[in-house]
XYZ file of C-alpha atoms in Angstrom:
759
model
C 244.931 66.750 -37.050
C 241.555 67.070 -35.368
C 241.783 70.904 -35.332
C 242.474 70.947 -39.056
C 239.455 68.777 -39.676
C 237.296 71.047 -37.580
C 238.446 74.106 -39.525
C 237.797 72.460 -42.863
C 234.272 71.444 -41.956
C 232.098 74.084 -43.615
C 228.969 72.829 -41.943
C 230.107 73.818 -38.475
C 228.977 77.058 -36.881
C 231.683 79.676 -36.476
C 231.000 80.269 -32.766
C 233.083 79.226 -29.785
C 234.560 75.707 -29.734
C 235.917 75.369 -26.236
C 235.758 71.742 -25.167
C 235.412 72.753 -21.547
C 231.800 73.751 -22.153
C 230.860 70.170 -23.026
C 228.696 68.604 -20.348
C 229.679 65.323 -18.695
C 227.574 62.289 -19.338
C 224.912 61.033 -16.988
C 224.894 57.619 -15.422
C 221.139 57.497 -15.526
C 218.357 59.307 -17.277
C 215.468 61.298 -15.986
C 212.126 59.618 -16.018
C 209.748 60.421 -18.785
C 212.458 61.422 -21.287
C 213.570 58.000 -22.461
C 213.863 57.169 -26.136
C 211.635 54.177 -25.856
C 210.338 51.727 -23.270
C 212.601 50.480 -20.521
C 213.461 46.887 -21.219
C 214.608 44.736 -18.346
C 218.236 43.757 -18.389
C 219.346 40.181 -18.071
C 219.683 38.790 -14.563
C 223.149 40.309 -14.287
C 223.679 44.039 -14.491
C 225.846 44.897 -17.453
C 225.925 48.651 -17.011
C 227.063 48.810 -13.422
C 227.317 46.886 -10.203
C 224.678 48.661 -8.125
C 225.501 48.620 -4.467
C 222.739 50.781 -3.081
C 219.693 52.465 -4.488
C 220.840 55.854 -3.398
C 224.040 56.610 -5.169
C 227.258 55.999 -7.175
C 230.721 57.240 -6.691
C 233.923 58.471 -8.171
C 237.565 57.664 -8.694
C 238.206 61.249 -7.739
C 236.271 64.414 -7.378
C 236.887 65.287 -11.013
C 234.530 62.591 -12.313
C 231.266 64.316 -11.398
C 228.285 63.561 -13.578
C 225.391 65.956 -12.939
C 222.056 64.718 -14.180
C 221.238 65.579 -17.783
C 218.750 64.445 -20.338
C 219.079 61.726 -22.925
C 221.478 61.932 -25.846
C 218.947 63.642 -28.098
C 218.664 66.453 -25.531
C 222.397 66.842 -24.993
C 223.897 70.201 -25.907
C 225.739 69.981 -29.225
C 229.341 68.816 -29.265
C 230.510 72.203 -30.522
C 228.847 75.017 -28.529
C 226.301 77.250 -30.248
C 225.862 74.969 -33.259
C 222.190 74.551 -32.415
C 220.228 77.783 -33.133
C 218.342 79.436 -30.330
C 214.812 78.088 -30.110
C 213.192 81.469 -30.673
C 215.024 81.918 -33.994
C 214.402 78.420 -35.328
C 212.522 78.288 -38.648
C 209.898 75.586 -38.307
C 207.942 73.940 -41.073
C 204.824 75.825 -39.993
C 206.484 79.153 -40.932
C 207.483 78.037 -44.436
C 205.481 78.892 -47.582
C 203.259 76.085 -48.884
C 205.378 75.570 -52.012
C 208.433 74.925 -49.845
C 206.573 72.633 -47.496
C 205.723 70.315 -50.319
C 209.347 69.702 -51.159
C 210.262 68.521 -47.658
C 209.809 64.899 -46.698
C 208.868 64.128 -43.113
C 211.518 61.426 -43.003
C 214.823 61.641 -44.906
C 215.032 59.249 -47.820
C 217.758 56.647 -47.483
C 220.158 56.691 -50.438
C 220.751 53.526 -52.420
C 224.317 52.202 -52.365
C 225.167 48.973 -54.168
C 228.951 48.632 -53.943
C 230.031 45.095 -53.110
C 233.009 43.849 -51.163
C 234.682 42.606 -54.329
C 234.183 45.909 -56.133
C 235.626 47.824 -53.170
C 238.675 45.572 -52.982
C 239.263 46.035 -56.707
C 239.084 49.808 -56.198
C 241.733 49.568 -53.476
C 243.974 47.400 -55.653
C 243.733 49.820 -58.597
C 244.418 52.824 -56.366
C 247.433 51.099 -54.813
C 248.921 50.354 -58.233
C 248.087 53.667 -59.958
C 248.432 55.986 -56.997
C 245.092 57.592 -57.901
C 242.946 57.414 -54.751
C 240.191 59.792 -55.859
C 237.561 57.094 -56.385
C 238.323 55.520 -53.005
C 238.439 58.958 -51.361
C 234.984 59.819 -52.711
C 233.617 56.520 -51.414
C 234.887 57.120 -47.873
C 233.788 60.772 -47.947
C 230.251 59.808 -48.950
C 229.921 56.704 -46.780
C 230.819 58.364 -43.481
C 229.073 61.679 -44.194
C 225.958 60.852 -42.167
C 224.174 58.083 -40.316
C 221.933 57.626 -43.362
C 224.940 57.048 -45.619
C 226.549 54.687 -43.109
C 223.403 52.561 -43.085
C 223.000 52.753 -46.860
C 226.528 51.465 -47.385
C 226.615 48.659 -44.825
C 223.047 47.381 -44.377
C 222.464 44.060 -46.025
C 219.138 45.303 -47.372
C 218.477 49.036 -47.472
C 214.696 48.793 -46.986
C 214.663 46.042 -44.325
C 214.238 47.258 -40.721
C 216.494 44.667 -39.052
C 215.031 45.589 -35.650
C 215.868 42.411 -33.736
C 218.638 41.735 -31.253
C 219.697 38.635 -33.158
C 220.652 40.395 -36.408
C 222.161 43.858 -36.694
C 221.478 43.790 -40.426
C 225.054 44.785 -41.247
C 227.089 43.352 -44.098
C 229.955 42.368 -41.820
C 232.256 41.197 -44.597
C 231.988 44.528 -46.411
C 232.387 46.559 -43.207
C 235.522 44.642 -42.247
C 237.009 45.143 -45.699
C 236.369 48.911 -45.550
C 237.915 49.213 -42.078
C 240.853 46.944 -42.900
C 241.751 49.247 -45.798
C 241.155 52.599 -44.118
C 244.568 52.903 -42.472
C 246.228 52.181 -45.834
C 244.603 55.157 -47.539
C 246.229 58.604 -47.888
C 245.952 61.068 -44.953
C 243.382 63.202 -46.797
C 241.043 60.235 -47.080
C 241.419 59.388 -43.407
C 240.708 63.013 -42.525
C 237.598 62.881 -44.704
C 236.282 59.952 -42.677
C 236.850 61.830 -39.423
C 235.100 64.896 -40.841
C 232.132 62.720 -41.745
C 231.967 61.282 -38.233
C 232.036 64.802 -36.782
C 229.093 65.776 -38.999
C 227.190 62.660 -37.950
C 227.708 63.299 -34.234
C 226.806 66.983 -34.557
C 223.510 66.351 -36.311
C 220.438 67.286 -34.254
C 218.241 64.291 -33.505
C 214.565 64.565 -32.740
C 212.266 61.958 -31.259
C 213.225 58.418 -30.479
C 216.395 56.886 -31.811
C 215.828 54.447 -34.626
C 217.548 51.130 -35.101
C 219.444 52.736 -37.980
C 220.929 55.217 -35.491
C 222.033 52.335 -33.263
C 223.454 50.585 -36.293
C 225.496 53.686 -37.114
C 226.914 53.821 -33.569
C 227.681 50.113 -33.764
C 229.545 50.634 -37.051
C 231.415 53.815 -36.075
C 232.730 52.439 -32.765
C 234.588 49.736 -34.724
C 236.629 52.344 -36.616
C 240.340 51.405 -36.253
C 241.313 55.093 -36.509
C 240.203 55.450 -32.888
C 243.437 53.803 -31.756
C 245.375 57.036 -32.287
C 245.348 59.725 -29.559
C 244.951 62.282 -32.361
C 241.382 61.040 -32.827
C 240.495 60.746 -29.132
C 238.380 63.914 -28.996
C 236.091 62.515 -31.705
C 236.189 59.026 -30.169
C 235.243 60.442 -26.765
C 232.138 62.144 -28.175
C 231.109 58.957 -29.938
C 231.473 57.026 -26.670
C 229.544 59.716 -24.784
C 226.579 59.466 -27.106
C 226.613 55.669 -26.878
C 226.879 55.766 -23.080
C 223.825 58.027 -22.757
C 221.511 55.928 -24.919
C 218.370 54.478 -23.379
C 218.484 51.083 -21.684
C 216.554 49.463 -24.528
C 219.159 50.741 -26.994
C 221.981 49.404 -24.832
C 220.208 46.064 -24.810
C 220.300 45.929 -28.628
C 223.942 46.998 -28.805
C 224.912 44.380 -26.254
C 223.390 41.584 -28.345
C 224.923 42.925 -31.550
C 228.347 43.038 -29.913
C 227.848 39.395 -29.008
C 227.718 38.538 -32.735
C 231.126 40.020 -33.525
C 234.023 37.719 -34.352
C 236.496 37.119 -31.571
C 239.156 39.142 -33.383
C 236.931 42.220 -33.841
C 235.524 41.917 -30.347
C 238.970 41.811 -28.734
C 240.120 44.780 -30.826
C 237.192 46.796 -29.458
C 238.051 45.838 -25.883
C 241.744 46.644 -26.365
C 240.912 49.988 -28.006
C 238.759 51.045 -25.063
C 241.414 49.968 -22.554
C 244.039 51.952 -24.451
C 241.775 54.996 -24.455
C 241.225 54.780 -20.677
C 244.907 54.147 -19.924
C 246.076 56.975 -22.181
C 243.618 59.387 -20.611
C 244.817 58.403 -17.128
C 248.534 58.449 -17.951
C 249.128 60.212 -21.295
C 252.592 59.786 -22.783
C 252.329 63.334 -24.156
C 249.847 65.282 -22.010
C 249.879 68.189 -24.452
C 248.163 65.977 -27.064
C 244.999 65.732 -24.970
C 242.736 68.329 -23.373
C 243.265 68.926 -19.636
C 241.588 66.318 -17.436
C 239.421 69.000 -15.816
C 237.842 69.755 -19.208
C 237.130 66.155 -20.212
C 236.388 64.350 -16.959
C 233.558 62.519 -18.744
C 235.907 60.655 -21.119
C 236.729 57.774 -18.797
C 233.147 57.257 -17.518
C 231.906 57.152 -21.136
C 234.515 54.608 -22.218
C 233.957 52.443 -19.129
C 230.211 52.321 -19.717
C 230.654 51.262 -23.335
C 233.185 48.672 -22.152
C 230.517 47.382 -19.766
C 228.294 46.634 -22.770
C 231.054 44.493 -24.234
C 231.571 42.780 -20.888
C 227.839 42.034 -20.726
C 227.895 40.683 -24.269
C 230.764 38.406 -23.305
C 228.906 37.240 -20.187
C 225.661 36.301 -21.935
C 227.385 34.517 -24.797
C 226.908 30.746 -24.588
C 230.682 30.422 -24.872
C 232.624 33.505 -23.715
C 234.036 35.373 -26.708
C 237.165 36.252 -24.765
C 238.392 35.351 -21.247
C 237.018 37.654 -18.553
C 240.597 38.543 -17.618
C 240.830 40.511 -20.891
C 238.549 43.117 -19.314
C 241.060 43.882 -16.564
C 242.775 47.240 -17.005
C 246.182 46.802 -15.390
C 246.827 50.550 -15.511
C 244.362 50.950 -12.643
C 246.829 49.136 -10.365
C 248.818 52.389 -10.409
C 245.933 54.665 -9.420
C 244.714 55.591 -5.945
C 242.040 52.915 -6.016
C 241.357 53.197 -2.276
C 239.942 56.689 -2.842
C 237.729 55.183 -5.523
C 236.678 52.373 -3.177
C 235.885 54.665 -0.229
C 233.835 56.933 -2.484
C 231.872 53.956 -3.789
C 231.508 52.583 -0.281
C 230.186 55.839 1.194
C 228.051 57.256 -1.596
C 226.492 54.314 -3.360
C 225.199 54.923 -6.894
C 225.007 58.686 -6.961
C 226.047 60.923 -9.855
C 229.742 60.263 -9.211
C 231.601 57.763 -11.326
C 233.851 55.138 -9.757
C 235.572 52.116 -11.216
C 234.110 50.077 -8.360
C 230.735 50.447 -10.075
C 232.275 48.395 -12.889
C 234.297 45.739 -11.013
C 234.992 43.710 -14.161
C 237.664 46.285 -15.053
C 239.571 45.859 -11.755
C 242.261 43.164 -11.693
C 242.594 40.698 -8.783
C 245.702 42.620 -7.701
C 243.572 45.729 -7.147
C 240.756 43.789 -5.486
C 243.143 41.924 -3.197
C 244.819 45.207 -2.220
C 241.417 46.752 -1.490
C 240.413 43.788 0.669
C 243.758 43.780 2.485
C 243.708 47.505 3.175
C 240.076 47.305 4.205
C 240.985 44.376 6.456
C 243.904 46.303 7.962
C 241.616 49.209 8.739
C 239.155 46.860 10.425
C 242.010 45.187 12.357
C 243.312 48.552 13.524
C 239.801 49.624 14.486
C 239.217 46.441 16.507
C 242.605 46.706 18.245
C 242.065 50.383 19.038
C 238.646 49.651 20.509
C 240.100 46.915 22.738
C 242.826 49.288 23.902
C 240.339 52.057 24.657
C 238.141 49.657 26.619
C 241.091 48.579 28.779
C 242.208 52.130 29.446
C 238.694 53.327 30.247
C 238.417 50.589 32.904
C 241.877 51.506 34.216
C 243.068 47.984 33.563
C 246.628 46.967 32.770
C 247.199 47.081 29.013
C 248.539 43.864 27.533
C 249.815 44.113 23.962
C 248.440 40.664 23.246
C 244.944 42.162 23.135
C 245.896 43.733 19.809
C 245.976 40.275 18.168
C 243.778 37.257 17.586
C 245.774 34.812 19.708
C 245.284 31.120 18.941
C 246.846 28.512 21.270
C 246.519 24.899 20.151
C 247.914 21.466 20.901
C 249.125 19.492 17.935
C 247.341 16.302 19.035
C 244.014 18.104 19.470
C 244.441 20.514 16.577
C 240.865 20.635 15.230
C 239.041 20.722 18.564
C 241.431 23.298 20.054
C 241.175 25.484 16.958
C 237.386 25.341 17.022
C 237.329 26.232 20.726
C 239.784 29.105 20.241
C 237.922 30.630 17.315
C 234.617 30.322 19.154
C 236.053 31.889 22.312
C 237.684 34.730 20.375
C 234.780 35.332 18.009
C 234.836 39.063 18.721
C 238.533 39.281 17.784
C 238.459 37.541 14.400
C 239.339 40.766 12.601
C 242.548 41.292 14.532
C 245.952 40.222 13.267
C 246.357 36.458 13.696
C 249.105 34.973 15.903
C 249.395 31.237 16.566
C 251.159 29.415 19.404
C 251.637 25.652 19.653
C 251.395 24.639 23.307
C 254.684 23.391 24.746
C 256.770 24.779 21.890
C 258.998 27.828 22.152
C 259.063 30.343 19.351
C 257.530 33.569 18.150
C 255.024 33.634 15.326
C 256.630 35.738 12.593
C 254.301 34.240 9.992
C 255.689 30.718 9.829
C 253.622 29.285 12.693
C 250.464 30.858 11.298
C 251.035 29.250 7.913
C 251.867 25.905 9.530
C 248.651 26.044 11.542
C 246.644 26.636 8.379
C 248.383 23.864 6.463
C 248.083 21.255 9.217
C 244.480 22.104 9.991
C 243.377 22.072 6.349
C 245.098 18.751 5.692
C 243.474 17.151 8.712
C 239.969 18.486 8.080
C 239.979 17.577 4.396
C 241.339 14.078 4.938
C 238.751 11.542 3.767
C 238.966 9.677 7.089
C 237.685 12.762 8.870
C 234.362 12.490 7.018
C 233.532 16.165 6.522
C 234.367 16.201 2.818
C 234.282 13.677 -0.001
C 237.089 13.651 -2.543
C 236.168 12.940 -6.177
C 239.134 11.508 -8.042
C 237.708 12.269 -11.491
C 237.402 15.990 -10.801
C 240.234 16.178 -8.226
C 238.089 18.208 -5.861
C 236.408 18.007 -2.469
C 232.680 18.249 -1.841
C 230.597 18.542 1.314
C 229.457 15.284 2.890
C 225.681 15.120 3.004
C 225.373 13.290 6.330
C 223.006 14.875 8.823
C 223.983 15.757 12.368
C 223.040 18.111 15.201
C 226.192 20.246 15.090
C 227.781 21.732 11.992
C 230.300 23.872 13.874
C 233.273 22.264 12.142
C 231.955 23.419 8.771
C 231.755 26.890 10.254
C 235.399 26.455 11.298
C 236.420 25.692 7.697
C 234.585 28.799 6.490
C 236.266 30.907 9.154
C 239.655 29.459 8.169
C 239.097 30.520 4.566
C 238.066 33.968 5.721
C 241.106 34.271 7.987
C 243.343 33.150 5.128
C 242.015 35.926 2.881
C 242.239 38.406 5.761
C 245.831 37.446 6.594
C 247.042 36.912 3.002
C 247.620 33.156 3.356
C 247.213 30.890 0.310
C 245.455 27.614 1.176
C 245.824 24.244 -0.518
C 242.082 23.638 -0.930
C 240.448 21.903 -3.891
C 236.855 23.084 -4.155
C 234.944 23.116 -7.474
C 234.117 26.599 -8.855
C 230.435 26.363 -7.867
C 231.446 26.565 -4.172
C 232.612 30.129 -4.758
C 229.378 30.956 -6.599
C 227.478 29.752 -3.553
C 229.801 31.653 -1.230
C 228.798 34.898 -2.970
C 225.067 34.159 -2.797
C 224.542 36.725 -1.397
C 227.950 38.487 -1.277
C 227.128 40.120 2.069
C 225.450 38.639 5.128
C 221.676 39.179 4.927
C 220.061 41.207 7.701
C 217.357 38.592 8.098
C 218.854 35.584 9.969
C 216.222 33.330 8.388
C 217.085 34.342 4.836
C 218.508 31.471 2.752
C 222.241 31.633 2.038
C 224.459 29.763 -0.381
C 221.576 28.713 -2.653
C 222.920 29.539 -6.102
C 221.351 28.895 -9.488
C 223.497 26.032 -10.761
C 223.432 23.941 -13.910
C 224.625 20.645 -15.305
C 227.927 22.339 -16.162
C 228.473 23.014 -12.448
C 227.722 19.380 -11.602
C 230.231 18.368 -14.292
C 232.963 20.047 -12.240
C 232.036 17.995 -9.157
C 231.132 14.560 -10.461
C 231.721 14.224 -14.216
C 230.294 10.699 -14.487
C 226.904 11.604 -13.034
C 226.756 14.785 -15.112
C 227.517 12.762 -18.234
C 224.717 10.319 -17.412
C 222.199 13.131 -16.948
C 223.333 14.734 -20.206
C 222.675 11.430 -21.989
C 219.211 11.339 -20.438
C 218.492 14.786 -21.907
C 219.686 13.818 -25.379
C 218.126 10.327 -25.430
C 215.952 9.881 -28.536
C 213.963 6.880 -27.365
C 211.128 6.541 -24.840
C 212.614 7.831 -21.566
C 209.799 6.546 -19.339
C 209.940 2.973 -20.628
C 213.686 2.667 -21.098
C 214.972 4.433 -17.962
C 212.177 3.526 -15.520
C 213.088 6.505 -13.319
C 210.954 8.615 -10.998
C 211.407 11.992 -9.328
C 212.974 10.214 -6.370
C 216.751 9.900 -5.851
C 218.887 7.939 -3.418
C 222.250 8.614 -1.846
C 224.493 7.014 0.735
C 224.950 8.707 4.111
C 227.328 7.073 6.578
C 226.813 3.674 4.955
C 223.003 3.943 4.841
C 221.083 4.425 1.562
C 218.408 7.109 1.901
C 215.793 8.211 -0.618
C 214.519 11.742 -1.255
C 211.712 13.079 -3.419
C 212.762 15.872 -5.760
C 209.194 17.218 -5.634
C 206.076 16.296 -3.638
C 205.007 12.784 -4.547
C 208.144 12.378 -6.620
C 208.338 8.624 -6.037
C 205.105 8.253 -8.025
C 205.996 10.658 -10.864
C 207.811 8.966 -13.769
C 210.498 10.807 -15.729
C 209.327 11.238 -19.325
C 210.546 12.905 -22.492
C 208.399 15.897 -21.570
C 209.582 16.440 -17.965
C 213.198 15.215 -18.109
C 214.620 18.773 -18.171
C 212.757 19.515 -14.949
C 214.067 16.274 -13.456
C 217.687 17.122 -14.285
C 217.399 20.662 -12.929
C 215.781 19.457 -9.688
C 218.416 16.728 -9.336
C 221.262 19.215 -9.797
C 219.651 21.594 -7.310
C 219.216 18.766 -4.813
C 222.834 17.599 -5.058
C 224.506 21.016 -5.044
C 222.113 22.984 -2.844
C 219.423 21.206 -0.848
C 221.227 18.035 0.265
C 224.089 20.031 1.818
C 222.211 23.182 2.833
C 222.969 23.036 6.577
C 226.623 22.159 6.023
C 227.129 24.928 3.518
C 225.154 27.490 5.523
C 227.517 26.917 8.475
C 230.476 27.196 6.099
C 229.021 30.422 4.602
C 228.477 32.040 7.999
C 231.995 31.066 9.089
C 233.555 32.735 6.049
C 231.433 35.867 6.295
C 231.988 36.175 10.051
C 235.546 37.152 9.118
C 235.193 38.623 5.621
C 232.523 41.267 6.039
C 234.082 43.770 3.649
C 231.975 45.520 1.034
C 234.834 44.663 -1.315
C 233.375 41.147 -1.632
C 230.742 42.694 -3.869
C 233.492 43.465 -6.381
C 234.562 39.827 -6.753
C 233.696 37.188 -9.295
C 233.547 33.593 -7.970
C 236.763 32.832 -9.863
C 238.466 35.731 -8.113
C 237.421 34.488 -4.670
C 239.049 31.174 -5.545
C 242.257 32.957 -6.574
C 242.289 34.934 -3.308
C 241.843 31.767 -1.247
C 243.890 29.256 -3.239
C 246.070 31.345 -5.531
C 246.418 31.241 -9.305
C 247.226 28.012 -11.201
C 249.372 29.890 -13.737
C 253.072 29.267 -13.059
C 255.978 31.325 -14.373
C 259.233 29.786 -13.205
C 261.332 32.435 -14.946
C 259.748 35.083 -12.738
C 260.338 32.873 -9.697
C 264.016 32.598 -10.644
C 264.364 36.388 -10.805
C 262.677 36.855 -7.414
C 264.391 33.973 -5.575
C 266.422 34.648 -2.422
C 269.511 32.708 -1.378
C 271.041 31.687 1.918
C 274.504 30.134 1.830
C 274.440 30.215 -1.964
C 274.649 32.960 -4.563
C 272.814 32.943 -7.875
C 276.105 32.260 -9.711
C 277.014 29.105 -7.730
C 277.136 25.919 -9.849
C 274.468 24.239 -7.698
C 272.055 27.140 -8.187
C 272.684 27.358 -11.926
C 272.097 23.611 -12.202
C 268.937 23.891 -10.092
C 267.334 26.480 -12.380
C 268.410 24.670 -15.531
C 266.633 21.578 -14.229
C 263.520 23.380 -12.958
C 262.983 25.452 -16.109
C 263.221 22.272 -18.175
C 260.721 20.399 -15.969
C 257.266 19.674 -17.424
C 254.418 21.633 -15.799
C 253.395 18.718 -13.590
C 256.847 18.550 -11.961
C 257.041 22.326 -11.630
C 253.774 22.184 -9.689
C 255.108 19.400 -7.510
C 258.205 21.464 -6.748
C 256.053 24.426 -5.737
C 253.872 22.189 -3.564
C 256.948 20.583 -1.985
C 258.408 23.993 -1.111
C 255.348 26.098 -0.219
C 252.598 23.616 0.626
C 250.547 24.644 -2.431
C 251.016 24.317 -6.173
C 249.380 27.684 -6.761
C 250.688 31.221 -6.946
C 249.544 34.199 -4.839
C 247.555 36.929 -6.562
C 250.609 39.184 -6.752
C 252.509 36.566 -8.747
C 255.629 34.507 -8.158
C 257.476 37.489 -6.692
C 255.116 37.448 -3.696
C 256.148 33.902 -2.727
C 259.412 34.961 -1.007
C 260.920 31.764 -2.397
C 264.254 30.937 -0.722
C 266.974 28.409 -1.580
C 269.272 27.547 1.349
C 272.456 25.548 1.579
C 272.768 22.648 4.022
C 276.116 21.093 4.836
C 275.047 17.516 4.352
C 276.054 14.557 2.238
C 275.068 14.736 -1.399
C 273.320 11.414 -0.813
C 270.605 13.381 0.965
C 267.433 14.433 -0.788
C 266.453 18.121 -0.750
C 264.488 19.296 2.302
C 261.791 21.948 2.555
C 260.315 24.265 5.168
C 256.865 24.965 3.741
C 256.104 27.477 6.471
C 258.820 29.721 5.059
C 258.641 28.757 1.352
C 262.189 27.442 1.679
C 263.995 24.578 -0.057
C 267.329 23.303 1.280
C 269.879 21.824 -1.144
C 273.134 19.981 -0.412
C 275.989 21.031 -2.736
C 275.342 18.399 -5.410
C 278.270 17.602 -7.683
C 276.526 17.960 -11.025
C 273.227 18.672 -12.754
C 272.385 14.988 -13.311
C 272.681 14.187 -9.593
C 270.642 17.277 -8.620
C 267.869 16.403 -11.081
C 267.655 12.815 -9.833
C 267.514 13.751 -6.141
C 265.113 16.659 -6.674
C 262.713 14.584 -8.775
C 262.596 11.834 -6.147
C 261.928 14.345 -3.358
C 259.128 16.289 -5.019
C 257.451 13.185 -6.486
C 257.210 11.416 -3.125
C 256.559 14.311 -0.792
C 252.961 13.452 0.113
C 252.857 12.120 3.648
C 256.333 13.355 4.594
C 254.778 15.900 6.944
C 255.984 19.393 7.600
C 259.200 20.646 9.132
């Protein structure tokens, strides 16, 4: 269809039209050629995740983006459309009488059609079958950027040059796009022809806000869902991707104003474009990858604008998981990662520059493979050292060997990890002193579970458990040695490194702090774990206190007289009440209506950062002593939590399909009754079952199938309750006589499992 449109377009030059001559887009622009001043981005980077100042990288060698100028200096979409400079007729060469007829700026046409009038036109055309009036409207409206603006601007003469208002009549635009796919093929082709003309037009000077408005309107075209339009769509995305930073800043804020429905359609359309280009159902429908290697970088950069818009919105328009492209799980993402890792932000494109598009499955696989490479490297180095000294080679040197006594679990574990600090990146193997058995994974998991339960017990004093938020927080007591907090951090790092899911309940802000910064700073005195946190973060730790501070902020009376509060706070540490000034002389500074926002921010910072700085710094260094991978830079805080603790989303049907059996088959009456009962359980009981069987009520990143869930038969009386071996994700069932008996016994077991210990 596209080729027919191109032939019918009489405005196009008759020269060559090979798409392979089109240049790839550039990830950055040359200095001095920008279409306007560089505006600073928000605190987060919405175009890319810059790793180094020196370079970017590529999914494969085909995505190479040599430096070019801005969009206005790009070669035309169809080669040779632009005349050679020496043959160009300029206004200075024209006769005076002709000069007078030319306006310096094109005059915007006046279009007054309303939404109601357009809808009536569509209704009449549908009934009569005469689409000429509608066809003419679409042909005119999409014939140029000027016409696009004339049709959809709320006021033709108003500049609408702010980020807060795109100036577009959204209701009318939506009506036009909702009807476009219902029109005859000739009308749809007319729209595509108009877009081609618009993109081919030669632009001089800086881009105007009307140009940005046209891009913003055209990218919402629902026709771009069809692969038949992908060549046009790709050129539209290329021109948007190569706009100046200031222009991207405007587009980002305009995207933020879209309705959730329209916003999600844009995201889905871009994902479909990327996935189809990577794995086309009919390769012959698209140009060869070698001739359009810039398609995916262009689409990903425009998608990054939508991701940024979603991030800066006060309430996210769509969940961040909607930006994951699951197709990338089937690509060679390690090549992409190694390119990004080695080349930084050069002129090569890589998906790792845009980590929001990578799912946790990809990121976990990258971390695991990176970890395996580091483990192999450490083991090889140990082996080489032994051989070079002509010492006897012991295979145990290839592992991180932990030997602990059950009665001295914490102290032995701390001593072992400290003694083997140089071997933390080797494969972990655990031995319990005085117990026979090889660690095939079960002992390692048991060690993690027992250690975590003991350390996080309230009697141990390291962490405080808040019942309202169901999470643990760092105790603020001061001491001379914070090594046990370092142990907890190292445990979390080892769990990620060895693909173990831990039953830890930290609030989300812990993972924000853990990625501040994401890599260990070179300066040992540099602060770590000091994140910018808000009242919303405090809400996830202690809801009551956060609610009280929120009431202070919204109080309409006299804060100073009614609250009688100063910039001094008190907290209990080991039974002793201690006071701290939030700022110098805080005990003498009253909280007033004017300074209450400062008070709340300082209080939040004190509780979540300053009061626990030494504890969290030890925890941070423990985690990063194990997890030193550059892949941490790809992670969101929520994704770190999923890697450590698993996902809270359960799918028991998937678990049923992946379950393994020992002594039973999936057709046995006991097994059929078991799944009937479990699938009918409410979510709270399903979580208890998972916790009873695996030691955690969360699911690994790979999903239920990665649990290796096993149901075994035990030859015992049906009076027995079910048993579990959490180290092996195994539940043992007697052959119960009927479903009612199985449900009763299973419910009792999983509802009273706390404190039973591990087998």
